[in-house]
Short mmCIF file of C-alpha atoms in Angstrom, two decimals:
data_model
loop_
_atom_site.label_atom_id
_atom_site.label_comp_id
_atom_site.label_asym_id
_atom_site.label_seq_id
_atom_site.Cartn_x
_atom_site.Cartn_y
_atom_site.Cartn_z
CA MET A 1211 0.00 0.00 0.00
CA LYS A 1212 1.51 3.34 -1.04
CA SER A 1213 0.49 6.93 -0.50
CA SER A 1214 1.86 10.46 -0.86
CA LEU A 1215 1.61 13.61 1.23
CA LYS A 1216 3.35 16.90 1.88
CA THR A 1217 5.65 17.33 4.86
CA LEU A 1218 7.32 20.10 6.85
CA PRO A 1219 10.27 22.00 5.32
CA THR A 1220 13.65 20.83 6.56
CA SER A 1221 16.42 22.77 8.27
CA LYS A 1222 18.18 23.16 4.91
CA ASP A 1223 15.16 24.95 3.46
CA CYS A 1224 15.08 27.34 6.44
CA ALA A 1225 18.81 28.18 6.24
CA PRO A 1226 19.75 31.69 5.05
CA GLN A 1227 20.93 32.01 1.45
CA LYS A 1228 24.18 33.59 0.40
CA GLY A 1229 23.98 37.32 -0.04
CA GLU A 1230 21.20 37.80 2.52
CA TYR A 1231 21.98 40.25 5.36
CA ASN A 1232 20.12 41.67 8.29
CA PHE A 1233 20.49 45.41 7.56
CA LYS A 1234 19.24 46.49 10.99
CA LYS A 1235 21.78 44.28 12.72
CA GLU A 1236 24.54 45.37 10.30
CA SER A 1237 23.87 49.05 10.89
CA PHE A 1238 23.91 48.47 14.62
CA LEU A 1239 27.21 46.60 14.50
CA LEU A 1240 28.92 49.32 12.41
CA ASN A 1241 28.72 51.59 15.43
CA PHE A 1242 31.52 49.58 17.02
CA SER A 1243 35.01 50.97 16.67
CA SER A 1244 36.55 47.80 15.28
CA LEU A 1245 35.44 46.45 11.88
CA ASP A 1246 36.96 43.04 12.60
CA LEU A 1247 34.82 42.70 15.73
CA SER A 1248 31.63 43.55 13.81
CA LEU A 1249 32.39 41.03 11.06
CA SER A 1250 33.04 38.27 13.59
CA LEU A 1251 29.75 39.01 15.36
CA ILE A 1252 27.87 38.85 12.05
CA ARG A 1253 29.42 35.47 11.18
CA LYS A 1254 28.59 34.14 14.64
CA ALA A 1255 24.94 35.25 14.35
CA GLN A 1256 24.61 33.72 10.88
CA SER A 1257 26.12 30.41 12.00
CA LYS A 1258 23.68 30.19 14.92
CA ARG A 1259 20.77 30.93 12.60
CA LYS A 1260 21.95 28.38 10.04
CA PHE A 1261 22.07 25.45 12.43
CA LYS A 1262 19.02 26.35 14.44
CA LYS A 1263 16.86 23.24 14.96
CA VAL A 1264 13.37 23.33 13.47
CA SER A 1265 10.84 22.67 16.20
CA LYS A 1266 8.27 19.92 15.63
CA PRO A 1267 4.59 20.49 16.54
CA THR A 1268 4.34 17.60 18.99
CA ASP A 1269 7.85 17.44 20.48
CA GLY A 1270 6.72 18.92 23.79
CA PHE A 1271 3.62 16.74 24.17
CA PHE A 1272 5.33 13.40 23.49
CA SER A 1273 8.35 14.33 25.64
CA MET A 1274 6.19 15.32 28.63
CA LEU A 1275 4.02 12.22 28.23
CA ARG A 1276 7.02 9.89 28.12
CA LYS A 1277 8.63 11.47 31.19
CA PHE A 1278 5.36 11.37 33.16
CA LEU A 1279 4.76 7.66 32.51
CA ILE A 1280 8.36 6.62 33.23
CA TYR A 1281 8.74 8.76 36.37
CA SER A 1282 5.35 7.68 37.77
CA LEU A 1283 6.23 4.00 37.39
CA ILE A 1284 9.69 4.46 38.93
CA LEU A 1285 8.22 6.44 41.84
CA SER A 1286 5.51 3.85 42.54
CA PHE A 1287 8.04 1.00 42.48
CA THR A 1288 10.39 2.93 44.79
CA LEU A 1289 7.72 3.90 47.33
CA ASP A 1290 6.36 0.36 47.36
CA SER A 1291 9.76 -1.19 48.07
CA HIS A 1292 10.61 1.50 50.66
CA SER A 1293 7.37 0.96 52.61
CA MET A 1294 7.94 -2.79 52.59
CA ALA A 1295 11.48 -2.42 53.93
CA LEU A 1296 10.22 -0.68 57.10
CA ASN A 1297 8.33 -3.79 58.30
CA TYR A 1298 9.60 -7.10 59.63
CA TYR A 1299 9.61 -9.53 56.72
CA TYR A 1300 10.84 -12.95 55.63
CA MET A 1301 11.84 -13.81 52.06
CA ILE A 1302 9.92 -16.89 50.98
CA LYS A 1303 12.01 -19.88 49.87
CA LYS A 1304 10.95 -22.92 47.88
CA ASN A 1305 8.38 -25.18 49.62
CA ASP A 1306 7.75 -22.63 52.41
CA ASN A 1307 4.25 -22.16 53.81
CA ALA A 1308 2.83 -19.98 56.57
CA SER A 1309 2.01 -22.76 59.04
CA THR A 1310 5.49 -24.32 58.86
CA LEU A 1311 7.18 -20.94 59.30
CA LEU A 1312 5.15 -20.19 62.42
CA TYR A 1313 6.00 -23.64 63.78
CA ARG A 1314 9.72 -23.08 63.14
CA ALA A 1315 9.50 -19.65 64.81
CA LYS A 1316 7.89 -21.22 67.93
CA LEU A 1317 4.88 -18.92 67.62
CA ARG A 1318 1.94 -20.78 69.14
CA PRO A 1319 -1.02 -21.21 69.19
CA ILE A 1320 -1.12 -21.28 65.40
CA TYR A 1321 -4.62 -22.41 64.44
CA ALA A 1322 -6.63 -20.75 67.23
CA LYS A 1323 -9.36 -18.23 66.42
CA SER A 1324 -7.02 -15.33 67.20
CA GLY A 1325 -3.82 -17.32 66.83
CA THR A 1326 -0.59 -16.44 65.10
CA LEU A 1327 -1.84 -17.60 61.68
CA PHE A 1328 -4.80 -15.20 61.98
CA LEU A 1329 -2.45 -12.33 62.90
CA LEU A 1330 -0.11 -13.20 60.03
CA ARG A 1331 -2.99 -13.26 57.53
CA LYS A 1332 -4.23 -9.88 58.82
CA GLU A 1333 -0.76 -8.34 58.52
CA ASN A 1334 -0.38 -9.43 54.88
CA ALA A 1335 -3.93 -8.73 53.70
CA LYS A 1336 -2.84 -5.84 51.44
CA HIS A 1337 0.20 -7.57 49.93
CA ILE A 1338 -0.73 -11.27 49.75
CA PRO A 1339 -4.42 -12.00 49.08
CA ASN A 1340 -4.05 -15.74 49.77
CA ILE A 1341 -1.49 -16.48 52.47
CA ASP A 1342 -1.76 -20.23 51.82
CA LEU A 1343 -0.32 -19.70 48.32
CA LEU A 1344 3.24 -18.35 48.57
CA PHE A 1345 5.83 -17.98 45.82
CA PRO A 1346 9.64 -17.93 46.14
CA GLY A 1347 10.78 -14.33 46.41
CA ASP A 1348 7.61 -13.04 48.12
CA ARG A 1349 7.91 -10.97 51.28
CA LEU A 1350 5.90 -12.37 54.17
CA PHE A 1351 5.43 -9.64 56.77
CA PHE A 1352 5.38 -10.41 60.50
CA PRO A 1353 3.78 -8.19 63.15
CA LYS A 1354 6.34 -6.55 65.39
CA THR A 1355 5.19 -8.50 68.46
CA LEU A 1356 5.53 -11.86 66.71
CA ALA A 1357 8.92 -11.02 65.22
CA LEU A 1358 10.37 -9.91 68.57
CA LYS A 1359 8.85 -12.93 70.32
CA ALA A 1360 10.47 -15.32 67.82
CA GLN A 1361 13.78 -13.52 68.30
CA HIS A 1362 13.42 -13.81 72.07
CA GLU A 1363 12.82 -17.56 71.71
CA GLY A 1364 16.08 -17.84 69.76
CA ALA A 1365 14.37 -19.20 66.65
CA VAL A 1366 15.17 -16.29 64.32
CA GLN A 1367 17.59 -13.45 63.83
CA ILE A 1368 16.60 -9.95 62.68
CA THR A 1369 18.95 -7.90 60.51
CA GLN A 1370 19.31 -4.12 60.47
CA ARG A 1371 16.93 -3.99 57.50
CA ASN A 1372 14.29 -5.85 59.57
CA GLU A 1373 14.71 -9.05 57.55
CA ILE A 1374 13.91 -12.24 59.49
CA ILE A 1375 16.41 -15.09 59.11
CA PHE A 1376 15.70 -18.45 60.72
CA ASN A 1377 18.46 -19.92 62.85
CA ASP A 1378 20.43 -22.44 60.79
CA ARG A 1379 21.38 -24.40 63.93
CA LEU A 1380 17.85 -25.76 64.07
CA LYS A 1381 18.26 -27.28 60.60
CA ILE A 1382 21.70 -28.73 61.41
CA LYS A 1383 20.39 -30.25 64.64
CA GLN A 1384 17.38 -31.72 62.84
CA LYS A 1385 19.62 -33.29 60.14
CA ALA A 1386 21.83 -34.90 62.80
CA THR A 1387 18.76 -36.32 64.56
CA ASN A 1388 17.44 -37.72 61.28
CA ARG A 1389 20.75 -39.51 60.60
CA THR A 1390 20.68 -41.10 64.06
CA LEU A 1391 17.09 -42.30 63.72
CA ALA A 1392 17.34 -43.33 60.06
CA ASN A 1393 17.71 -47.06 60.74
CA GLU A 1394 15.39 -47.24 63.76
CA PRO A 1395 11.75 -48.36 63.40
CA ARG A 1396 9.30 -45.46 63.60
CA ASP A 1397 6.10 -45.39 65.57
CA PRO A 1398 3.22 -44.24 63.30
CA ASN A 1399 1.67 -42.42 66.27
CA SER A 1400 4.84 -40.57 67.29
CA PRO A 1401 4.88 -36.74 67.17
CA ASP A 1402 7.67 -36.70 64.55
CA THR A 1403 5.74 -38.97 62.18
CA GLN A 1404 2.55 -36.95 62.66
CA SER A 1405 4.38 -33.67 61.99
CA GLN A 1406 5.86 -35.10 58.77
CA LYS A 1407 2.39 -36.18 57.64
CA THR A 1408 1.06 -32.71 58.43
CA ALA A 1409 3.85 -31.07 56.39
CA LYS A 1410 3.10 -33.32 53.40
CA GLU A 1411 -0.60 -32.55 53.64
CA VAL A 1412 0.13 -28.80 53.71
CA GLN A 1413 2.36 -29.08 50.62
CA GLN A 1414 -0.32 -31.04 48.77
CA LYS A 1415 -2.88 -28.39 49.76
CA VAL A 1416 -0.63 -25.61 48.44
CA LYS A 1417 -0.18 -27.45 45.12
CA SER A 1418 -3.94 -27.95 44.83
CA LEU A 1419 -4.51 -24.22 45.40
CA GLU A 1420 -2.40 -23.45 42.31
CA LEU A 1421 -4.72 -25.48 40.06
CA ILE A 1422 -7.84 -24.09 38.42
CA ASN A 1423 -11.13 -25.46 39.75
CA PRO A 1424 -13.52 -25.59 36.74
CA GLU A 1425 -16.56 -25.57 39.03
CA THR A 1426 -15.74 -22.24 40.65
CA GLN A 1427 -13.11 -20.53 38.45
CA ALA A 1428 -12.89 -19.58 34.78
CA GLN A 1429 -10.54 -21.77 32.75
CA SER A 1430 -10.30 -19.20 29.94
CA GLU A 1431 -11.01 -15.52 29.27
CA LEU A 1432 -12.02 -13.49 26.22
CA GLU A 1433 -10.78 -9.89 26.02
CA ILE A 1434 -12.35 -7.42 23.57
CA SER A 1435 -11.30 -3.77 23.32
CA LEU A 1436 -11.35 -0.71 21.06
CA GLU A 1437 -8.20 1.35 20.57
CA THR A 1438 -7.49 4.95 19.65
CA GLY A 1439 -4.46 7.21 19.80
CA TYR A 1440 -1.92 9.26 17.87
CA SER A 1441 1.12 8.30 15.83
CA ARG A 1442 4.16 10.20 14.60
CA LEU A 1443 6.74 9.01 12.06
CA ASP A 1444 10.16 10.66 11.64
CA SER A 1445 11.99 9.43 8.54
CA SER A 1446 15.37 10.83 7.46
CA LEU A 1447 17.25 10.26 4.21
CA SER A 1448 20.71 11.35 3.17
CA SER A 1449 19.36 14.50 1.52
CA ALA A 1450 16.05 15.23 3.28
CA SER A 1451 13.78 14.32 6.18
CA ALA A 1452 10.05 13.84 6.66
CA VAL A 1453 7.87 14.36 9.74
CA LEU A 1454 4.45 12.71 9.48
CA LEU A 1455 1.66 13.17 12.02
CA SER A 1456 -1.55 11.16 12.15
CA ARG A 1457 -5.13 11.96 12.87
CA PRO A 1458 -6.73 9.99 15.74
CA THR A 1459 -6.15 6.32 14.96
CA LEU A 1460 -8.82 3.66 15.30
CA GLY A 1461 -8.26 -0.01 16.07
CA ALA A 1462 -9.64 -3.19 17.62
CA ASN A 1463 -8.10 -5.91 19.82
CA LEU A 1464 -9.16 -9.50 20.42
CA LYS A 1465 -7.41 -11.78 22.94
CA TRP A 1466 -8.19 -15.30 24.15
CA GLN A 1467 -6.39 -16.54 27.29
CA GLN A 1468 -6.22 -20.07 28.69
CA ASN A 1469 -5.56 -20.33 32.45
CA TRP A 1470 -3.57 -23.47 33.25
CA SER A 1471 -3.04 -22.63 36.93
CA GLN A 1472 -3.00 -19.67 39.30
CA SER A 1473 0.54 -18.84 38.13
CA MET A 1474 0.57 -19.86 34.45
CA SER A 1475 -1.51 -18.95 31.39
CA SER A 1476 -1.14 -18.80 27.61
CA PHE A 1477 -2.84 -16.52 25.10
CA ILE A 1478 -3.30 -15.62 21.45
CA ARG A 1479 -4.13 -12.07 20.38
CA TRP A 1480 -5.01 -10.14 17.21
CA ASN A 1481 -4.87 -6.39 16.55
CA TYR A 1482 -6.06 -4.18 13.68
CA ASN A 1483 -5.28 -0.46 13.28
CA SER A 1484 -6.23 2.21 10.77
CA ILE A 1485 -3.87 5.22 10.64
CA SER A 1486 -4.49 8.37 8.57
CA PHE A 1487 -1.49 10.68 8.22
CA GLN A 1488 -1.98 14.38 7.57
CA ASP A 1489 0.00 17.34 6.33
CA THR A 1490 1.65 18.95 9.38
CA SER A 1491 1.70 22.51 8.02
CA SER A 1492 -1.95 23.00 7.04
CA GLY A 1493 -3.68 20.00 8.62
CA THR A 1494 -5.30 18.95 5.33
CA VAL A 1495 -5.40 15.27 4.41
CA ILE A 1496 -3.82 14.18 1.14
CA GLY A 1497 -5.72 11.44 -0.70
CA GLY A 1498 -4.40 7.89 -0.34
CA ASN A 1499 -2.45 8.47 2.87
CA LYS A 1500 -4.47 5.97 4.93
CA GLN A 1501 -2.49 2.96 6.22
CA THR A 1502 -3.79 -0.22 7.87
CA THR A 1503 -1.69 -2.48 10.09
CA SER A 1504 -2.41 -5.81 11.76
CA LEU A 1505 -0.78 -8.01 14.40
CA MET A 1506 -0.99 -11.71 15.26
CA ALA A 1507 0.87 -13.17 18.25
CA VAL A 1508 0.94 -15.95 20.85
CA GLY A 1509 2.35 -15.63 24.35
CA LEU A 1510 2.87 -17.02 27.83
CA ASN A 1511 2.20 -15.38 31.23
CA HIS A 1512 4.04 -16.53 34.36
CA ARG A 1513 3.47 -15.32 37.90
CA LEU A 1514 6.80 -14.36 39.48
CA SER A 1515 5.40 -13.25 42.86
CA GLN A 1516 2.13 -12.13 44.43
CA THR A 1517 2.10 -8.82 42.52
CA LEU A 1518 4.64 -9.39 39.72
CA TRP A 1519 4.01 -11.07 36.34
CA GLY A 1520 6.28 -11.80 33.39
CA THR A 1521 5.07 -12.11 29.78
CA LEU A 1522 6.79 -13.50 26.67
CA GLU A 1523 5.15 -12.86 23.29
CA LEU A 1524 6.10 -13.98 19.76
CA GLY A 1525 4.37 -12.93 16.56
CA THR A 1526 4.28 -10.86 13.38
CA ARG A 1527 3.12 -7.27 12.98
CA GLU A 1528 3.01 -4.77 10.13
CA GLU A 1529 5.23 -1.69 10.33
CA ILE A 1530 4.92 1.54 8.33
CA PHE A 1531 7.96 2.76 6.35
CA ALA A 1532 8.65 5.92 4.32
CA PRO A 1533 11.30 4.68 1.85
CA SER A 1534 11.34 7.74 -0.44
CA TYR A 1535 11.05 11.52 -0.15
CA VAL A 1536 11.04 13.49 -3.40
CA THR A 1537 10.06 17.17 -3.85
CA GLY A 1538 8.19 17.36 -0.56
CA THR A 1539 6.25 14.11 -1.04
CA ALA A 1540 6.79 11.00 1.11
CA THR A 1541 5.81 7.51 -0.07
CA LEU A 1542 4.43 5.17 2.61
CA GLU A 1543 4.50 1.36 2.69
CA THR A 1544 3.63 -1.38 5.21
CA LYS A 1545 5.68 -4.56 5.64
CA PRO A 1546 5.19 -7.57 7.99
CA ILE A 1547 7.98 -7.85 10.57
CA PRO A 1548 8.48 -10.81 13.00
CA TYR A 1549 9.08 -9.74 16.59
CA ALA A 1550 9.63 -10.94 20.17
CA ARG A 1551 8.27 -9.06 23.19
CA VAL A 1552 9.10 -9.20 26.91
CA LEU A 1553 6.84 -7.47 29.45
CA ILE A 1554 7.13 -7.11 33.24
CA SER A 1555 3.93 -5.94 34.98
CA LYS A 1556 3.30 -5.14 38.64
CA LYS A 1557 0.10 -4.54 40.58
CA LEU A 1558 0.57 -1.07 42.06
CA LEU A 1559 -2.74 -0.59 43.88
CA GLU A 1560 -5.75 -2.70 44.83
CA VAL A 1561 -8.86 -1.21 46.44
CA ASN A 1562 -11.75 -3.66 46.77
CA LYS A 1563 -12.20 -4.85 43.16
CA LEU A 1564 -10.37 -1.91 41.55
CA ASN A 1565 -6.80 -2.62 40.39
CA LEU A 1566 -4.03 -0.37 39.06
CA THR A 1567 -1.21 -2.11 37.17
CA GLY A 1568 1.99 -0.69 35.68
CA ALA A 1569 4.23 -2.35 33.11
CA LEU A 1570 7.55 -1.87 31.32
CA GLY A 1571 8.58 -3.78 28.22
CA VAL A 1572 10.80 -4.09 25.17
CA SER A 1573 10.25 -5.62 21.73
CA TYR A 1574 12.93 -6.89 19.35
CA LEU A 1575 12.03 -6.47 15.66
CA LEU A 1576 13.73 -8.79 13.18
CA GLY A 1577 15.15 -7.63 9.87
CA LEU A 1578 13.70 -8.16 6.41
CA SER A 1579 15.46 -8.67 3.06
CA GLY A 1580 14.64 -9.71 -0.49
CA THR A 1581 12.52 -6.64 -1.29
CA SER A 1582 13.23 -3.32 -3.01
CA TYR A 1583 15.08 -2.26 0.16
CA ASN A 1584 16.38 -4.13 3.22
CA VAL A 1585 15.11 -3.58 6.76
CA SER A 1586 17.57 -3.87 9.66
CA PRO A 1587 16.64 -5.23 13.12
CA GLY A 1588 15.09 -2.66 15.44
CA ALA A 1589 13.70 -2.23 18.94
CA GLU A 1590 10.60 -0.87 20.65
CA TYR A 1591 10.43 0.43 24.24
CA PHE A 1592 7.06 1.00 25.88
CA THR A 1593 5.33 1.72 29.20
CA GLN A 1594 1.75 0.88 30.22
CA LEU A 1595 -0.75 1.86 32.90
CA LYS A 1596 -3.93 -0.21 33.28
CA VAL A 1597 -7.00 0.34 35.47
CA SER A 1598 -9.52 -2.51 35.80
CA HIS A 1599 -12.66 -3.16 37.83
CA LYS A 1600 -14.13 -6.61 38.37
CA PHE A 1601 -17.86 -7.23 38.46
CA LYS A 1602 -19.72 -10.47 39.08
CA ARG A 1603 -19.89 -11.61 35.46
CA LEU A 1604 -17.19 -9.58 33.71
CA SER A 1605 -14.44 -6.98 34.11
CA ILE A 1606 -13.90 -3.62 32.43
CA PHE A 1607 -10.54 -1.95 31.90
CA ALA A 1608 -8.82 1.12 30.47
CA LEU A 1609 -5.20 0.99 29.30
CA GLY A 1610 -2.76 3.72 28.28
CA GLU A 1611 0.48 2.98 26.41
CA TYR A 1612 3.39 5.05 25.12
CA ALA A 1613 5.85 3.38 22.71
CA GLU A 1614 8.93 4.41 20.73
CA THR A 1615 10.10 2.25 17.81
CA SER A 1616 13.45 2.72 16.03
CA GLN A 1617 14.32 0.83 12.84
CA LYS A 1618 16.69 1.42 9.93
CA THR A 1619 16.41 0.47 6.28
CA SER A 1620 18.91 0.54 3.44
CA LEU A 1621 17.36 3.87 2.40
CA THR A 1622 16.19 5.65 5.57
CA ASN A 1623 16.49 5.90 9.34
CA GLN A 1624 13.13 6.24 11.03
CA THR A 1625 11.60 6.56 14.49
CA ARG A 1626 7.93 6.08 15.30
CA LYS A 1627 6.19 7.35 18.44
CA ASP A 1628 2.76 6.08 19.44
CA PHE A 1629 0.33 6.98 22.20
CA ARG A 1630 -2.53 4.46 22.48
CA THR A 1631 -5.55 4.07 24.74
CA GLN A 1632 -7.76 0.99 25.01
CA PHE A 1633 -11.22 0.51 26.52
CA GLY A 1634 -12.61 -3.00 26.74
CA LEU A 1635 -14.21 -5.97 28.49
CA ILE A 1636 -12.83 -9.22 29.93
CA ILE A 1637 -15.41 -12.01 29.79
CA PRO A 1638 -14.66 -15.21 31.78
CA LEU A 1639 -15.57 -18.42 29.95
CA GLY A 1640 -16.81 -20.97 32.48
CA LYS A 1641 -18.26 -20.96 35.96
CA GLU A 1642 -17.00 -18.38 38.42
CA GLU A 1643 -18.35 -17.43 41.83
#
């Protein structure tokens, strides 16, 4: 698909021609006593004017938007980690669970109505929704009274950063006891045998919590959304450059996700976008400048912690290129480019059923050859903010994204900046309470 449109004049077009002088400035400079000084000042003023950068209409908007999204995400991550560091916490290891940790810390009674497990669940209500389902790397927070009591019992040590470390002597002593009793017959009713059975039952319960129950939880989800935004394309050749701005874009997204467990899911998604570029000087649309792009990808989501998710996505998407620029007219083309995408998302805020999620990601765009011009590998960097609200039968969400894509061809160097917003629904497929 090809199209043509007019673009902004370049810095070469704005440069002063030979023989042009500013007579007011020249008459003012002749008042100086030295002619050499006046000539040097004139040359300096002309050189500054010659290399003055031409301002773009949307430089300020895109720059402020990018800084706001990046700084807000960095600030939220920093405040979250700083507030967590002020409390007494324990870093979850593999096969850890809340009941076993309280038993090792000698904090009893555990299962009473107002026991230590109840206090631990209350302390972590904002950070860990389900205390029975812990992931390695999570921070399990202890109330100050419980942490100091465990330290007084000699079961744990507390560092200067309020991190709880269990005493390794307990493990060494337990290993020595196990070696001594390895060849002795065990009584099935002994406390040691019963405690081992309880630990196995707890581990089996934790594993069962990770699975999806088809009677009460949705095994798959369907996400439908509409998309709009703005796009800007900067394309530079050896002799000229083009700056192309779009009218509000219009697109649609469709995503189907299969939930394999509480911490693992796969998905396939499709995207369609219609972009109309306009002349930046007068705002009029040149005929045939409308471009359509599509995307098809598959991916995998993995839960890294209670509030942190990682996403890997592979697919093909169409990119817009401006391979030629002749007499103020740019020619546009779309080409399919394979890509790989990595996304890290974190739940920043949760109030009742309202969630705020932030994400940072990068995409690697492969090269393309065998056409009229070759396309080199490129990269895309993007940030996202997503607000969602869950109802009984479905969820609604709004998403904002800012992305910058840089890619070179054998003819041009180009950078594309996009600001997108999505509004959509998430429909669970299956029974859900």
